Amino acid sequence: MKICGLQYNGTWSNTHATEQLQPEMVQLVLVFGDRYLLQQPFIYDALKLRFPIANIAMASTSGEILHDEVQENTVLATAIQFESSSVQCYSTNIAAHADSFHAGKYLRSCFSSEGLQLLFILSDGTLVNGTELVEGLNDTASNDAVLMTGGLAGDGERFKETVTGLNALPVSGNIVVIGFYGHQLEVKGSAFGGWDEFGPLRTVTSSYKNILYEIDGRNALDLYKEYLGPFKAELPASALLFPLSVRVGQMPAVTRTILSIDEENHTMLFAGNIPEGSKVRLMKANFERLMEASESAAASVAVSNKEDNTLAILVSCVGRKMILHKRTYEELHAARKILGHQTFITGFYSYGEITPFQNTPGSCGLQNQTMTITTLCEHSTSNH
């Protein structure tokens, strides 16, 4: 596997280049960047000219990740040339489906299972319901335990519009899925949050999708404000510091970020669904544990052979970036320290992370406020 990294920041420049990479043989280019830049035709045109046969998958971000640095208002392109592996890519627009669940179910059905190692998802982050999308991706009759990771596109801190695209200019509503095939591929994925839970375990008694009305029969917003104490005066911004841990049945808990509050109707809007009957507990930020979570995610996906070229795709939540602020680089540095300097690191800050459930092969979930890391390494056929 050969990798070439490019960055556009007024002009194109190389950020990483593997010897003997042949641009005309590159099969995949992952492109993460500022929405306004990605929508400019010259970005896509330049990449298509340089990598003529490649599938070009694009997603807007809330910040780009390059090695252990956060980039702003740039475009990062990662070109991959496989030795013996291959990719299949499919996309659809949410407007072509009844809902996000059926869009996910349709995309999962596009991929054959033979040799499939990883599905990497880049989804619109504003028009698509991420919870329902991953439920559709999980809803398959096959028993294959395929790793599924990825994220929802971002739009800085504007939360206005996100765009994704496959082999065309990116637009709103698109969902792109990349299938990685080949028995020489070693792929791993993991996510850690690093948040502390506090307060009693409570039950959601009234909600609709990602709108929360009542917890334990009480108005959820009123109850939430009680726990926030002095932080309630800083709502909705302070809500980023206090997400909810949500557990449905025997499934692993997921973290849900509060996107907005409606004072008039006393409701709370979350970045993922909060089903009625689910068990919830408040969480609070612990800066040191956020860094440790990044290290833990990196440690769990480190590849077995450091000699091979390795790609790490980091998808972290915009909420973490807004909380950590000037310390954001620390969570990237923590991951870099574990992954090593021989690993090429790219990625983005997202509106939601698609991660594998722990101890549940072939199933993924939507998380908020996590650091999600996917690693890919193609072991050379000459070594086997």
Short mmCIF file of C-alpha atoms in Angstrom, two decimals:
data_model
loop_
_atom_site.label_atom_id
_atom_site.label_comp_id
_atom_site.label_asym_id
_atom_site.label_seq_id
_atom_site.Cartn_x
_atom_site.Cartn_y
_atom_site.Cartn_z
CA MET A 1 0.00 0.00 0.00
CA LYS A 2 1.41 3.35 -1.08
CA ILE A 3 0.10 6.67 0.24
CA CYS A 4 0.30 10.25 -0.98
CA GLY A 5 -0.93 13.17 1.11
CA LEU A 6 -1.83 16.52 -0.43
CA GLN A 7 -3.03 19.77 1.13
CA TYR A 8 -4.71 22.75 -0.49
CA ASN A 9 -4.22 26.01 1.38
CA GLY A 10 -4.22 28.52 -1.45
CA THR A 11 -1.89 26.22 -3.38
CA TRP A 12 -1.39 22.45 -3.44
CA SER A 13 1.51 20.96 -1.48
CA ASN A 14 2.65 17.45 -0.55
CA THR A 15 2.25 16.37 3.08
CA HIS A 16 3.38 12.77 2.63
CA ALA A 17 4.60 10.68 -0.27
CA THR A 18 5.45 7.00 -0.45
CA GLU A 19 8.23 6.13 -2.87
CA GLN A 20 7.15 4.78 -6.24
CA LEU A 21 3.49 5.72 -5.89
CA GLN A 22 1.99 5.93 -9.37
CA PRO A 23 -0.80 8.55 -9.55
CA GLU A 24 -2.40 6.80 -12.53
CA MET A 25 -2.73 3.61 -10.43
CA VAL A 26 -4.28 5.17 -7.31
CA GLN A 27 -7.63 3.50 -6.53
CA LEU A 28 -8.95 5.80 -3.79
CA VAL A 29 -8.64 9.43 -2.72
CA LEU A 30 -10.16 10.50 0.61
CA VAL A 31 -10.82 14.25 0.69
CA PHE A 32 -11.67 16.15 3.87
CA GLY A 33 -12.04 19.92 3.84
CA ASP A 34 -13.84 23.17 4.47
CA ARG A 35 -17.31 23.15 2.89
CA TYR A 36 -16.84 26.34 0.89
CA LEU A 37 -13.58 25.06 -0.62
CA LEU A 38 -14.94 21.59 -1.40
CA GLN A 39 -17.80 23.14 -3.35
CA GLN A 40 -15.34 24.86 -5.70
CA PRO A 41 -15.06 22.80 -8.93
CA PHE A 42 -11.30 23.35 -9.25
CA ILE A 43 -10.64 21.17 -6.16
CA TYR A 44 -12.34 18.10 -7.60
CA ASP A 45 -11.04 18.81 -11.11
CA ALA A 46 -7.42 18.99 -9.91
CA LEU A 47 -7.69 15.68 -8.05
CA LYS A 48 -9.41 13.90 -10.94
CA LEU A 49 -6.72 15.11 -13.33
CA ARG A 50 -3.94 13.86 -11.05
CA PHE A 51 -5.60 10.54 -10.13
CA PRO A 52 -7.62 9.64 -13.24
CA ILE A 53 -8.93 6.17 -12.28
CA ALA A 54 -9.39 6.79 -8.56
CA ASN A 55 -12.66 6.86 -6.66
CA ILE A 56 -12.72 10.31 -5.06
CA ALA A 57 -14.73 10.45 -1.82
CA MET A 58 -15.26 13.90 -0.29
CA ALA A 59 -16.68 15.20 2.99
CA SER A 60 -16.90 18.64 4.55
CA THR A 61 -15.55 19.03 8.07
CA SER A 62 -15.44 21.02 11.28
CA GLY A 63 -11.66 20.98 11.07
CA GLU A 64 -9.20 18.76 9.25
CA ILE A 65 -6.72 16.43 10.96
CA LEU A 66 -3.20 16.05 9.57
CA HIS A 67 -0.74 14.03 11.67
CA ASP A 68 -1.08 15.64 15.13
CA GLU A 69 -2.33 19.05 14.01
CA VAL A 70 -5.75 20.59 13.45
CA GLN A 71 -6.12 22.41 10.15
CA GLU A 72 -8.77 25.02 9.41
CA ASN A 73 -10.17 26.17 6.06
CA THR A 74 -8.04 23.74 4.05
CA VAL A 75 -8.52 20.60 1.95
CA LEU A 76 -6.64 17.38 2.73
CA ALA A 77 -6.46 14.64 0.11
CA THR A 78 -5.10 11.16 0.87
CA ALA A 79 -4.40 9.04 -2.21
CA ILE A 80 -4.05 5.27 -1.76
CA GLN A 81 -2.51 2.78 -4.19
CA PHE A 82 -3.04 -0.84 -3.17
CA GLU A 83 -0.80 -3.71 -4.17
CA SER A 84 -3.38 -6.51 -4.22
CA SER A 85 -6.44 -5.09 -2.45
CA SER A 86 -9.33 -3.17 -4.00
CA VAL A 87 -12.19 -0.82 -3.18
CA GLN A 88 -15.82 -0.60 -4.20
CA CYS A 89 -17.67 2.67 -3.63
CA TYR A 90 -21.36 3.48 -3.65
CA SER A 91 -23.34 6.60 -2.83
CA THR A 92 -26.93 7.67 -2.60
CA ASN A 93 -28.87 10.76 -1.62
CA ILE A 94 -31.29 10.78 1.28
CA ALA A 95 -33.94 12.30 -1.03
CA ALA A 96 -34.08 9.00 -2.94
CA HIS A 97 -35.24 7.04 0.13
CA ALA A 98 -38.16 6.99 2.53
CA ASP A 99 -35.84 7.71 5.45
CA SER A 100 -32.27 7.32 6.71
CA PHE A 101 -32.84 3.71 7.77
CA HIS A 102 -33.77 2.64 4.25
CA ALA A 103 -30.84 4.59 2.81
CA GLY A 104 -28.48 2.63 5.08
CA LYS A 105 -30.15 -0.67 4.26
CA TYR A 106 -29.85 0.05 0.54
CA LEU A 107 -26.16 0.95 0.75
CA ARG A 108 -25.32 -2.16 2.77
CA SER A 109 -27.00 -4.31 0.12
CA CYS A 110 -24.72 -2.91 -2.58
CA PHE A 111 -21.65 -4.71 -1.24
CA SER A 112 -20.78 -8.35 -1.78
CA SER A 113 -19.40 -10.07 1.32
CA GLU A 114 -16.57 -12.07 -0.28
CA GLY A 115 -13.28 -10.55 0.84
CA LEU A 116 -14.93 -7.48 2.39
CA GLN A 117 -12.87 -6.20 5.33
CA LEU A 118 -14.17 -2.69 6.05
CA LEU A 119 -17.05 -0.36 5.23
CA PHE A 120 -16.09 3.28 5.74
CA ILE A 121 -19.02 5.70 5.77
CA LEU A 122 -19.03 9.42 4.99
CA SER A 123 -22.54 10.78 5.49
CA ASP A 124 -24.24 14.14 5.28
CA GLY A 125 -24.38 15.51 8.82
CA THR A 126 -27.46 17.71 8.75
CA LEU A 127 -30.16 16.06 6.59
CA VAL A 128 -29.41 12.45 7.51
CA ASN A 129 -30.47 10.92 10.84
CA GLY A 130 -27.23 9.20 11.82
CA THR A 131 -28.86 6.83 14.30
CA GLU A 132 -31.30 5.49 11.70
CA LEU A 133 -28.57 5.32 9.06
CA VAL A 134 -26.43 2.95 11.12
CA GLU A 135 -29.50 0.90 12.06
CA GLY A 136 -30.07 0.39 8.34
CA LEU A 137 -26.41 -0.52 7.79
CA ASN A 138 -26.66 -3.05 10.61
CA ASP A 139 -29.89 -4.55 9.25
CA THR A 140 -28.45 -7.27 7.05
CA ALA A 141 -29.35 -10.91 6.57
CA SER A 142 -25.71 -11.92 6.17
CA ASN A 143 -23.68 -13.13 9.14
CA ASP A 144 -20.44 -11.48 8.08
CA ALA A 145 -18.58 -9.58 10.78
CA VAL A 146 -17.47 -6.63 8.67
CA LEU A 147 -15.93 -3.67 10.46
CA MET A 148 -17.93 -0.45 9.90
CA THR A 149 -16.57 2.97 10.81
CA GLY A 150 -16.79 6.56 9.59
CA GLY A 151 -18.50 9.80 10.46
CA LEU A 152 -21.02 12.51 9.66
CA ALA A 153 -19.70 15.46 7.69
CA GLY A 154 -19.24 18.79 9.46
CA ASP A 155 -19.66 22.47 8.72
CA GLY A 156 -17.29 24.18 11.13
CA GLU A 157 -19.26 25.56 14.04
CA ARG A 158 -21.94 26.91 11.70
CA PHE A 159 -24.20 23.79 11.84
CA LYS A 160 -25.87 25.00 8.65
CA GLU A 161 -25.10 22.65 5.76
CA THR A 162 -22.79 19.71 5.15
CA VAL A 163 -21.74 18.15 1.84
CA THR A 164 -20.35 14.81 0.71
CA GLY A 165 -19.69 13.38 -2.71
CA LEU A 166 -18.36 10.45 -4.71
CA ASN A 167 -16.69 11.10 -8.06
CA ALA A 168 -18.55 14.40 -8.40
CA LEU A 169 -18.86 17.74 -6.68
CA PRO A 170 -20.15 17.19 -3.13
CA VAL A 171 -23.72 18.20 -2.29
CA SER A 172 -26.09 18.08 0.67
CA GLY A 173 -27.86 14.82 1.53
CA ASN A 174 -25.30 12.42 0.08
CA ILE A 175 -24.11 9.27 1.85
CA VAL A 176 -20.90 7.65 0.60
CA VAL A 177 -19.76 4.16 1.59
CA ILE A 178 -16.36 2.71 0.68
CA GLY A 179 -15.82 -1.04 0.81
CA PHE A 180 -12.26 -2.27 1.27
CA TYR A 181 -11.58 -5.77 -0.09
CA GLY A 182 -8.58 -8.06 0.21
CA HIS A 183 -7.18 -10.74 2.50
CA GLN A 184 -3.87 -8.88 2.76
CA LEU A 185 -5.63 -5.98 4.49
CA GLU A 186 -5.41 -5.57 8.24
CA VAL A 187 -8.14 -3.22 9.43
CA LYS A 188 -9.08 -2.14 12.94
CA GLY A 189 -11.48 0.38 14.41
CA SER A 190 -12.19 1.67 17.88
CA ALA A 191 -13.62 4.64 19.75
CA PHE A 192 -13.26 6.02 23.26
CA GLY A 193 -14.91 8.99 24.91
CA GLY A 194 -13.24 9.74 28.21
CA TRP A 195 -16.27 11.28 29.91
CA ASP A 196 -17.25 10.82 33.56
CA GLU A 197 -20.83 9.77 34.37
CA PHE A 198 -22.52 11.22 37.45
CA GLY A 199 -25.92 11.32 39.11
CA PRO A 200 -28.55 8.56 39.26
CA LEU A 201 -29.53 6.32 36.37
CA ARG A 202 -32.85 7.58 34.98
CA THR A 203 -35.42 6.48 32.40
CA VAL A 204 -36.58 8.40 29.32
CA THR A 205 -40.37 8.57 29.56
CA SER A 206 -41.16 10.80 26.57
CA SER A 207 -39.18 11.44 23.39
CA TYR A 208 -39.45 11.46 19.62
CA LYS A 209 -36.37 10.42 17.70
CA ASN A 210 -33.71 12.96 18.79
CA ILE A 211 -36.10 15.27 20.69
CA LEU A 212 -36.23 14.68 24.45
CA TYR A 213 -39.34 15.67 26.44
CA GLU A 214 -39.37 13.83 29.78
CA ILE A 215 -37.08 11.84 32.07
CA ASP A 216 -38.64 9.91 34.95
CA GLY A 217 -41.93 11.68 34.20
CA ARG A 218 -40.38 15.12 34.70
CA ASN A 219 -39.62 17.77 32.10
CA ALA A 220 -36.16 16.89 30.84
CA LEU A 221 -34.93 20.45 30.36
CA ASP A 222 -35.93 21.47 33.88
CA LEU A 223 -34.21 18.42 35.33
CA TYR A 224 -31.13 19.04 33.22
CA LYS A 225 -30.89 22.64 34.47
CA GLU A 226 -31.02 21.45 38.07
CA TYR A 227 -27.89 19.39 37.51
CA LEU A 228 -26.08 22.13 35.63
CA GLY A 229 -26.31 24.56 38.53
CA PRO A 230 -24.38 27.74 37.63
CA PHE A 231 -23.69 26.39 34.14
CA LYS A 232 -27.38 26.70 33.22
CA ALA A 233 -26.89 30.44 32.65
CA GLU A 234 -24.49 29.57 29.82
CA LEU A 235 -26.89 27.32 27.92
CA PRO A 236 -26.92 26.19 25.16
CA ALA A 237 -23.11 26.47 24.86
CA SER A 238 -22.49 24.80 28.24
CA ALA A 239 -24.47 21.74 27.10
CA LEU A 240 -21.35 20.57 25.26
CA LEU A 241 -19.74 20.05 28.66
CA PHE A 242 -22.60 17.81 29.85
CA PRO A 243 -23.71 15.21 27.29
CA LEU A 244 -25.90 12.21 28.11
CA SER A 245 -24.94 8.56 28.35
CA VAL A 246 -27.76 6.56 26.73
CA ARG A 247 -28.27 2.80 27.03
CA VAL A 248 -31.01 0.89 25.19
CA GLY A 249 -31.67 -2.60 26.51
CA GLN A 250 -28.50 -4.71 26.58
CA MET A 251 -26.74 -2.64 23.92
CA PRO A 252 -23.56 -0.75 24.86
CA ALA A 253 -24.08 2.82 26.03
CA VAL A 254 -23.69 5.65 23.52
CA THR A 255 -22.93 9.31 24.14
CA ARG A 256 -25.36 11.93 22.93
CA THR A 257 -24.54 15.63 22.50
CA ILE A 258 -27.18 18.31 22.98
CA LEU A 259 -27.43 20.41 19.81
CA SER A 260 -29.97 22.95 21.02
CA ILE A 261 -32.65 23.65 23.60
CA ASP A 262 -36.13 25.04 23.07
CA GLU A 263 -37.04 27.21 26.06
CA GLU A 264 -40.57 27.83 24.82
CA ASN A 265 -41.47 24.16 24.45
CA HIS A 266 -39.06 22.93 27.16
CA THR A 267 -37.43 20.37 24.87
CA MET A 268 -33.87 19.33 24.05
CA LEU A 269 -32.56 18.40 20.60
CA PHE A 270 -29.75 15.82 20.47
CA ALA A 271 -27.28 14.74 17.77
CA GLY A 272 -28.71 11.21 17.84
CA ASN A 273 -31.91 9.47 18.84
CA ILE A 274 -32.96 9.12 22.51
CA PRO A 275 -35.50 6.27 22.51
CA GLU A 276 -38.28 6.09 25.07
CA GLY A 277 -37.44 3.56 27.78
CA SER A 278 -33.70 4.05 27.41
CA LYS A 279 -31.58 4.56 30.52
CA VAL A 280 -29.67 7.84 30.74
CA ARG A 281 -27.10 9.41 33.00
CA LEU A 282 -25.40 12.79 32.81
CA MET A 283 -21.75 13.05 31.85
CA LYS A 284 -19.15 15.75 32.40
CA ALA A 285 -15.86 16.64 30.76
CA ASN A 286 -12.60 15.48 32.28
CA PHE A 287 -9.76 16.95 30.23
CA GLU A 288 -7.15 14.40 31.24
CA ARG A 289 -9.48 11.49 30.54
CA LEU A 290 -10.30 12.94 27.10
CA MET A 291 -6.58 12.70 26.31
CA GLU A 292 -6.38 9.19 27.75
CA ALA A 293 -9.35 8.17 25.58
CA SER A 294 -7.45 9.23 22.48
CA GLU A 295 -4.48 7.13 23.59
CA SER A 296 -6.73 4.15 24.34
CA ALA A 297 -8.40 4.33 20.93
CA ALA A 298 -4.98 4.45 19.24
CA ALA A 299 -3.59 1.55 21.30
CA SER A 300 -6.54 -0.70 20.41
CA VAL A 301 -6.10 -0.22 16.65
CA ALA A 302 -2.30 -0.35 16.34
CA VAL A 303 -1.39 -2.71 13.51
CA SER A 304 0.72 -5.80 14.08
CA ASN A 305 3.47 -4.99 11.57
CA LYS A 306 4.92 -1.51 11.92
CA GLU A 307 7.13 -2.03 8.87
CA ASP A 308 4.20 -1.79 6.48
CA ASN A 309 2.75 1.53 5.38
CA THR A 310 -0.20 2.24 7.61
CA LEU A 311 -3.05 4.72 7.28
CA ALA A 312 -4.96 5.99 10.32
CA ILE A 313 -8.23 7.87 9.82
CA LEU A 314 -9.22 9.88 12.89
CA VAL A 315 -12.83 11.06 13.24
CA SER A 316 -13.37 13.16 16.35
CA CYS A 317 -16.42 15.12 17.45
CA VAL A 318 -16.74 18.85 16.89
CA GLY A 319 -17.95 18.99 20.50
CA ARG A 320 -14.58 17.75 21.74
CA LYS A 321 -12.86 20.38 19.60
CA MET A 322 -15.04 23.15 21.02
CA ILE A 323 -14.41 21.95 24.57
CA LEU A 324 -10.68 21.39 24.25
CA HIS A 325 -10.23 24.59 22.23
CA LYS A 326 -6.50 25.41 22.28
CA ARG A 327 -5.77 22.00 23.80
CA THR A 328 -7.28 20.15 20.83
CA TYR A 329 -3.85 19.29 19.49
CA GLU A 330 -3.19 17.33 22.69
CA GLU A 331 -5.70 14.59 21.84
CA LEU A 332 -4.13 14.31 18.39
CA HIS A 333 -0.64 14.23 19.85
CA ALA A 334 -1.75 11.49 22.26
CA ALA A 335 -2.93 9.35 19.34
CA ARG A 336 0.19 10.14 17.31
CA LYS A 337 2.43 9.03 20.16
CA ILE A 338 0.83 5.58 20.13
CA LEU A 339 0.41 5.16 16.37
CA GLY A 340 3.98 6.18 15.63
CA HIS A 341 5.51 8.51 13.09
CA GLN A 342 5.55 5.86 10.37
CA THR A 343 1.72 5.94 10.33
CA PHE A 344 0.14 8.50 8.02
CA ILE A 345 -2.66 10.24 9.93
CA THR A 346 -5.57 12.02 8.31
CA GLY A 347 -9.15 12.70 9.39
CA PHE A 348 -11.65 15.34 10.42
CA TYR A 349 -13.85 16.76 13.15
CA SER A 350 -17.41 15.59 12.62
CA TYR A 351 -21.05 15.96 13.62
CA GLY A 352 -21.13 12.32 14.74
CA GLU A 353 -18.86 9.28 14.74
CA ILE A 354 -19.77 5.87 13.31
CA THR A 355 -18.02 3.28 15.43
CA PRO A 356 -18.00 -0.47 16.01
CA PHE A 357 -19.81 -1.63 19.14
CA GLN A 358 -17.44 -3.26 21.57
CA ASN A 359 -17.66 -7.06 21.42
CA THR A 360 -20.31 -6.90 18.71
CA PRO A 361 -18.68 -7.89 15.40
CA GLY A 362 -20.32 -6.58 12.27
CA SER A 363 -22.37 -3.94 14.07
CA CYS A 364 -21.82 -0.22 14.34
CA GLY A 365 -23.39 2.65 16.23
CA LEU A 366 -23.57 6.43 16.12
CA GLN A 367 -21.60 8.17 18.87
CA ASN A 368 -21.00 11.77 19.85
CA GLN A 369 -18.06 13.21 21.75
CA THR A 370 -15.70 10.31 20.94
CA MET A 371 -12.36 9.91 19.23
CA THR A 372 -12.79 7.21 16.59
CA ILE A 373 -9.73 5.73 14.87
CA THR A 374 -9.65 3.39 11.87
CA THR A 375 -6.35 1.87 10.75
CA LEU A 376 -5.59 0.18 7.44
CA CYS A 377 -2.45 -1.71 6.58
CA GLU A 378 -1.87 -3.85 3.50
CA HIS A 379 0.70 -6.52 4.13
CA SER A 380 2.86 -7.20 1.10
CA THR A 381 2.19 -10.43 -0.77
CA SER A 382 5.96 -10.96 -0.91
CA ASN A 383 5.91 -11.48 2.86
CA HIS A 384 3.47 -14.39 2.70
#
